[in-house]
JSON list of C-alpha atoms in Angstrom, two decimals:
[
{"chain": "A", "resi": 1, "resn": "UNK", "atom": "CA", "xyz": [0.00, 0.00, 0.00]},
{"chain": "A", "resi": 2, "resn": "UNK", "atom": "CA", "xyz": [1.24, 3.50, -0.74]},
{"chain": "A", "resi": 3, "resn": "UNK", "atom": "CA", "xyz": [2.13, 5.57, 2.30]},
{"chain": "A", "resi": 4, "resn": "UNK", "atom": "CA", "xyz": [2.07, 9.37, 1.98]},
{"chain": "A", "resi": 5, "resn": "UNK", "atom": "CA", "xyz": [5.51, 10.85, 2.64]},
{"chain": "A", "resi": 6, "resn": "UNK", "atom": "CA", "xyz": [4.15, 12.87, 5.58]},
{"chain": "A", "resi": 7, "resn": "UNK", "atom": "CA", "xyz": [3.58, 9.59, 7.50]},
{"chain": "A", "resi": 8, "resn": "UNK", "atom": "CA", "xyz": [6.85, 7.76, 7.03]},
{"chain": "A", "resi": 9, "resn": "UNK", "atom": "CA", "xyz": [10.05, 7.05, 5.25]},
{"chain": "A", "resi": 10, "resn": "UNK", "atom": "CA", "xyz": [10.60, 4.90, 2.19]},
{"chain": "A", "resi": 11, "resn": "UNK", "atom": "CA", "xyz": [11.04, 1.80, 4.37]},
{"chain": "A", "resi": 12, "resn": "UNK", "atom": "CA", "xyz": [7.64, 2.25, 6.10]},
{"chain": "A", "resi": 13, "resn": "UNK", "atom": "CA", "xyz": [5.19, -0.62, 6.27]},
{"chain": "A", "resi": 14, "resn": "UNK", "atom": "CA", "xyz": [1.44, -0.21, 6.00]},
{"chain": "A", "resi": 15, "resn": "UNK", "atom": "CA", "xyz": [-0.90, -2.92, 7.28]},
{"chain": "A", "resi": 16, "resn": "UNK", "atom": "CA", "xyz": [-4.40, -3.58, 5.97]},
{"chain": "A", "resi": 17, "resn": "UNK", "atom": "CA", "xyz": [-5.77, -4.13, 9.49]},
{"chain": "A", "resi": 18, "resn": "UNK", "atom": "CA", "xyz": [-5.19, -2.93, 13.03]},
{"chain": "A", "resi": 19, "resn": "UNK", "atom": "CA", "xyz": [-5.75, -4.66, 16.35]},
{"chain": "A", "resi": 20, "resn": "UNK", "atom": "CA", "xyz": [-6.31, -2.15, 19.10]},
{"chain": "A", "resi": 21, "resn": "UNK", "atom": "CA", "xyz": [-6.09, -3.32, 22.68]},
{"chain": "A", "resi": 22, "resn": "UNK", "atom": "CA", "xyz": [-5.58, 0.07, 24.29]},
{"chain": "A", "resi": 23, "resn": "UNK", "atom": "CA", "xyz": [-8.56, 1.74, 25.84]},
{"chain": "A", "resi": 24, "resn": "UNK", "atom": "CA", "xyz": [-7.70, 5.15, 24.49]},
{"chain": "A", "resi": 25, "resn": "UNK", "atom": "CA", "xyz": [-9.66, 7.18, 21.94]},
{"chain": "A", "resi": 26, "resn": "UNK", "atom": "CA", "xyz": [-8.48, 7.21, 18.35]},
{"chain": "A", "resi": 27, "resn": "UNK", "atom": "CA", "xyz": [-9.03, 9.46, 15.37]},
{"chain": "A", "resi": 28, "resn": "UNK", "atom": "CA", "xyz": [-10.73, 8.53, 12.12]},
{"chain": "A", "resi": 29, "resn": "UNK", "atom": "CA", "xyz": [-9.83, 11.07, 9.44]},
{"chain": "A", "resi": 30, "resn": "UNK", "atom": "CA", "xyz": [-10.93, 11.35, 5.84]},
{"chain": "A", "resi": 31, "resn": "UNK", "atom": "CA", "xyz": [-8.66, 13.42, 3.62]},
{"chain": "A", "resi": 32, "resn": "UNK", "atom": "CA", "xyz": [-8.05, 14.04, -0.04]},
{"chain": "A", "resi": 33, "resn": "UNK", "atom": "CA", "xyz": [-4.84, 14.63, -1.91]},
{"chain": "A", "resi": 34, "resn": "UNK", "atom": "CA", "xyz": [-3.84, 15.19, -5.49]},
{"chain": "A", "resi": 35, "resn": "UNK", "atom": "CA", "xyz": [-2.60, 11.83, -6.75]},
{"chain": "A", "resi": 36, "resn": "UNK", "atom": "CA", "xyz": [-1.64, 13.02, -10.22]},
{"chain": "A", "resi": 37, "resn": "UNK", "atom": "CA", "xyz": [-2.13, 16.35, -11.95]},
{"chain": "A", "resi": 38, "resn": "UNK", "atom": "CA", "xyz": [-5.89, 16.94, -11.66]},
{"chain": "A", "resi": 39, "resn": "UNK", "atom": "CA", "xyz": [-6.59, 13.52, -10.10]},
{"chain": "A", "resi": 40, "resn": "UNK", "atom": "CA", "xyz": [-7.81, 13.68, -6.51]},
{"chain": "A", "resi": 41, "resn": "UNK", "atom": "CA", "xyz": [-8.06, 10.60, -4.32]},
{"chain": "A", "resi": 42, "resn": "UNK", "atom": "CA", "xyz": [-9.72, 10.27, -0.93]},
{"chain": "A", "resi": 43, "resn": "UNK", "atom": "CA", "xyz": [-8.14, 8.28, 1.84]},
{"chain": "A", "resi": 44, "resn": "UNK", "atom": "CA", "xyz": [-9.05, 7.29, 5.37]},
{"chain": "A", "resi": 45, "resn": "UNK", "atom": "CA", "xyz": [-6.46, 7.11, 8.13]},
{"chain": "A", "resi": 46, "resn": "UNK", "atom": "CA", "xyz": [-6.87, 6.09, 11.74]},
{"chain": "A", "resi": 47, "resn": "UNK", "atom": "CA", "xyz": [-4.42, 7.03, 14.46]},
{"chain": "A", "resi": 48, "resn": "UNK", "atom": "CA", "xyz": [-4.29, 6.83, 18.23]},
{"chain": "A", "resi": 49, "resn": "UNK", "atom": "CA", "xyz": [-1.71, 9.40, 19.29]},
{"chain": "A", "resi": 50, "resn": "UNK", "atom": "CA", "xyz": [-2.80, 13.04, 19.50]},
{"chain": "A", "resi": 51, "resn": "UNK", "atom": "CA", "xyz": [0.62, 14.19, 18.26]},
{"chain": "A", "resi": 52, "resn": "UNK", "atom": "CA", "xyz": [0.11, 12.14, 15.06]},
{"chain": "A", "resi": 53, "resn": "UNK", "atom": "CA", "xyz": [-3.29, 13.78, 14.63]},
{"chain": "A", "resi": 54, "resn": "UNK", "atom": "CA", "xyz": [-1.77, 17.24, 15.08]},
{"chain": "A", "resi": 55, "resn": "UNK", "atom": "CA", "xyz": [0.90, 16.29, 12.51]},
{"chain": "A", "resi": 56, "resn": "UNK", "atom": "CA", "xyz": [-1.88, 15.47, 10.07]},
{"chain": "A", "resi": 57, "resn": "UNK", "atom": "CA", "xyz": [-3.48, 18.86, 10.72]},
{"chain": "A", "resi": 58, "resn": "UNK", "atom": "CA", "xyz": [-0.18, 20.58, 10.05]},
{"chain": "A", "resi": 59, "resn": "UNK", "atom": "CA", "xyz": [0.09, 18.79, 6.69]},
{"chain": "A", "resi": 60, "resn": "UNK", "atom": "CA", "xyz": [-2.97, 20.57, 5.30]},
{"chain": "A", "resi": 61, "resn": "UNK", "atom": "CA", "xyz": [-0.80, 22.27, 2.69]},
{"chain": "A", "resi": 62, "resn": "UNK", "atom": "CA", "xyz": [-0.33, 18.77, 1.18]},
{"chain": "A", "resi": 63, "resn": "UNK", "atom": "CA", "xyz": [-3.75, 17.27, 1.91]},
{"chain": "A", "resi": 64, "resn": "UNK", "atom": "CA", "xyz": [-7.28, 18.50, 2.46]},
{"chain": "A", "resi": 65, "resn": "UNK", "atom": "CA", "xyz": [-8.89, 17.24, 5.66]},
{"chain": "A", "resi": 66, "resn": "UNK", "atom": "CA", "xyz": [-12.51, 16.38, 4.87]},
{"chain": "A", "resi": 67, "resn": "UNK", "atom": "CA", "xyz": [-13.84, 14.79, 8.07]},
{"chain": "A", "resi": 68, "resn": "UNK", "atom": "CA", "xyz": [-12.58, 14.09, 11.59]},
{"chain": "A", "resi": 69, "resn": "UNK", "atom": "CA", "xyz": [-14.27, 11.68, 13.95]},
{"chain": "A", "resi": 70, "resn": "UNK", "atom": "CA", "xyz": [-13.12, 10.63, 17.40]},
{"chain": "A", "resi": 71, "resn": "UNK", "atom": "CA", "xyz": [-13.70, 7.00, 18.37]},
{"chain": "A", "resi": 72, "resn": "UNK", "atom": "CA", "xyz": [-14.31, 6.76, 22.10]},
{"chain": "A", "resi": 73, "resn": "UNK", "atom": "CA", "xyz": [-14.14, 3.66, 24.31]},
{"chain": "A", "resi": 74, "resn": "UNK", "atom": "CA", "xyz": [-17.13, 2.85, 26.49]},
{"chain": "A", "resi": 75, "resn": "UNK", "atom": "CA", "xyz": [-15.45, 3.85, 29.75]},
{"chain": "A", "resi": 76, "resn": "UNK", "atom": "CA", "xyz": [-15.21, 7.44, 28.46]},
{"chain": "A", "resi": 77, "resn": "UNK", "atom": "CA", "xyz": [-18.84, 7.65, 27.32]},
{"chain": "A", "resi": 78, "resn": "UNK", "atom": "CA", "xyz": [-20.39, 5.46, 30.05]},
{"chain": "A", "resi": 79, "resn": "UNK", "atom": "CA", "xyz": [-21.77, 3.22, 27.33]},
{"chain": "A", "resi": 80, "resn": "UNK", "atom": "CA", "xyz": [-21.07, -0.47, 26.85]},
{"chain": "A", "resi": 81, "resn": "UNK", "atom": "CA", "xyz": [-19.42, -0.03, 23.46]},
{"chain": "A", "resi": 82, "resn": "UNK", "atom": "CA", "xyz": [-17.12, 2.13, 21.38]},
{"chain": "A", "resi": 83, "resn": "UNK", "atom": "CA", "xyz": [-18.79, 5.11, 19.70]},
{"chain": "A", "resi": 84, "resn": "UNK", "atom": "CA", "xyz": [-17.65, 7.37, 16.88]},
{"chain": "A", "resi": 85, "resn": "UNK", "atom": "CA", "xyz": [-18.63, 11.04, 16.91]},
{"chain": "A", "resi": 86, "resn": "UNK", "atom": "CA", "xyz": [-17.65, 14.12, 14.88]},
{"chain": "A", "resi": 87, "resn": "UNK", "atom": "CA", "xyz": [-14.84, 15.99, 16.62]},
{"chain": "A", "resi": 88, "resn": "UNK", "atom": "CA", "xyz": [-15.25, 19.75, 16.81]},
{"chain": "A", "resi": 89, "resn": "UNK", "atom": "CA", "xyz": [-12.34, 20.61, 19.10]},
{"chain": "A", "resi": 90, "resn": "UNK", "atom": "CA", "xyz": [-9.59, 19.02, 21.14]},
{"chain": "A", "resi": 91, "resn": "UNK", "atom": "CA", "xyz": [-7.76, 20.56, 24.08]},
{"chain": "A", "resi": 92, "resn": "UNK", "atom": "CA", "xyz": [-4.44, 19.65, 25.68]},
{"chain": "A", "resi": 93, "resn": "UNK", "atom": "CA", "xyz": [-3.36, 20.68, 29.16]},
{"chain": "A", "resi": 94, "resn": "UNK", "atom": "CA", "xyz": [-1.80, 19.60, 32.41]},
{"chain": "A", "resi": 95, "resn": "UNK", "atom": "CA", "xyz": [-3.40, 17.96, 35.42]},
{"chain": "A", "resi": 96, "resn": "UNK", "atom": "CA", "xyz": [-1.14, 17.21, 38.38]},
{"chain": "A", "resi": 97, "resn": "UNK", "atom": "CA", "xyz": [1.89, 17.22, 36.08]},
{"chain": "A", "resi": 98, "resn": "UNK", "atom": "CA", "xyz": [0.37, 14.86, 33.50]},
{"chain": "A", "resi": 99, "resn": "UNK", "atom": "CA", "xyz": [-0.78, 15.71, 29.98]},
{"chain": "A", "resi": 100, "resn": "UNK", "atom": "CA", "xyz": [-4.52, 15.30, 29.56]},
{"chain": "A", "resi": 101, "resn": "UNK", "atom": "CA", "xyz": [-6.83, 15.83, 26.58]},
{"chain": "A", "resi": 102, "resn": "UNK", "atom": "CA", "xyz": [-10.44, 16.92, 26.34]},
{"chain": "A", "resi": 103, "resn": "UNK", "atom": "CA", "xyz": [-12.36, 15.92, 23.21]},
{"chain": "A", "resi": 104, "resn": "UNK", "atom": "CA", "xyz": [-15.40, 18.02, 22.29]},
{"chain": "A", "resi": 105, "resn": "UNK", "atom": "CA", "xyz": [-17.90, 16.42, 19.92]},
{"chain": "A", "resi": 106, "resn": "UNK", "atom": "CA", "xyz": [-20.46, 18.00, 17.61]},
{"chain": "A", "resi": 107, "resn": "UNK", "atom": "CA", "xyz": [-23.23, 17.50, 20.18]},
{"chain": "A", "resi": 108, "resn": "UNK", "atom": "CA", "xyz": [-21.26, 19.66, 22.65]},
{"chain": "A", "resi": 109, "resn": "UNK", "atom": "CA", "xyz": [-20.31, 16.76, 24.93]},
{"chain": "A", "resi": 110, "resn": "UNK", "atom": "CA", "xyz": [-16.84, 16.63, 26.43]},
{"chain": "A", "resi": 111, "resn": "UNK", "atom": "CA", "xyz": [-14.80, 13.49, 27.04]},
{"chain": "A", "resi": 112, "resn": "UNK", "atom": "CA", "xyz": [-11.50, 12.83, 28.77]},
{"chain": "A", "resi": 113, "resn": "UNK", "atom": "CA", "xyz": [-9.60, 9.70, 29.76]},
{"chain": "A", "resi": 114, "resn": "UNK", "atom": "CA", "xyz": [-9.62, 11.05, 33.32]},
{"chain": "A", "resi": 115, "resn": "UNK", "atom": "CA", "xyz": [-12.97, 10.66, 35.09]},
{"chain": "A", "resi": 116, "resn": "UNK", "atom": "CA", "xyz": [-12.26, 13.81, 37.12]},
{"chain": "A", "resi": 117, "resn": "UNK", "atom": "CA", "xyz": [-11.89, 16.03, 34.05]},
{"chain": "A", "resi": 118, "resn": "UNK", "atom": "CA", "xyz": [-15.23, 17.06, 32.57]},
{"chain": "A", "resi": 119, "resn": "UNK", "atom": "CA", "xyz": [-14.27, 20.35, 30.91]},
{"chain": "A", "resi": 120, "resn": "UNK", "atom": "CA", "xyz": [-11.23, 21.90, 29.25]},
{"chain": "A", "resi": 121, "resn": "UNK", "atom": "CA", "xyz": [-11.31, 24.72, 31.83]},
{"chain": "A", "resi": 122, "resn": "UNK", "atom": "CA", "xyz": [-10.01, 22.20, 34.40]},
{"chain": "A", "resi": 123, "resn": "UNK", "atom": "CA", "xyz": [-6.73, 21.89, 32.47]},
{"chain": "A", "resi": 124, "resn": "UNK", "atom": "CA", "xyz": [-3.71, 23.98, 33.43]},
{"chain": "A", "resi": 125, "resn": "UNK", "atom": "CA", "xyz": [-1.77, 25.60, 30.57]},
{"chain": "A", "resi": 126, "resn": "UNK", "atom": "CA", "xyz": [-4.48, 24.46, 28.17]},
{"chain": "A", "resi": 127, "resn": "UNK", "atom": "CA", "xyz": [-4.27, 24.98, 24.45]},
{"chain": "A", "resi": 128, "resn": "UNK", "atom": "CA", "xyz": [-6.63, 24.13, 21.64]},
{"chain": "A", "resi": 129, "resn": "UNK", "atom": "CA", "xyz": [-5.10, 21.58, 19.26]},
{"chain": "A", "resi": 130, "resn": "UNK", "atom": "CA", "xyz": [-8.09, 21.17, 16.95]},
{"chain": "A", "resi": 131, "resn": "UNK", "atom": "CA", "xyz": [-9.13, 23.15, 15.10]},
{"chain": "A", "resi": 132, "resn": "UNK", "atom": "CA", "xyz": [-5.46, 23.86, 14.61]},
{"chain": "A", "resi": 133, "resn": "UNK", "atom": "CA", "xyz": [-4.46, 26.77, 16.80]},
{"chain": "A", "resi": 134, "resn": "UNK", "atom": "CA", "xyz": [-2.73, 29.63, 14.99]},
{"chain": "A", "resi": 135, "resn": "UNK", "atom": "CA", "xyz": [-1.21, 31.12, 18.14]}
]
């Protein structure tokens, strides 16, 4: 499978499946890029690490981000299953010296891996990561 240069080196490997055992949210992103002169192709990429997601946002001069969904494990949503919701913003900040994230979905709900964090205003030194902050 072709791997866009922004995601790896020439010796990168791309798998056709992923097994995820971590109970962390992950990002489902749909993007388009110009494959050949005038030929646009759409691709889907899934990633778990927020820094990878931010790297994708920063590559918007190469690709066009069409859709971003956050896939949340049941312990974060208090449901018995994983759910996928449109992501409208994502915040990063500190809590007791640890980095924490708050994911805000299109219905206005906020989710964090920490049960004590219910709002981005509880984060110290918070910054908005998505939409990509220009500050």
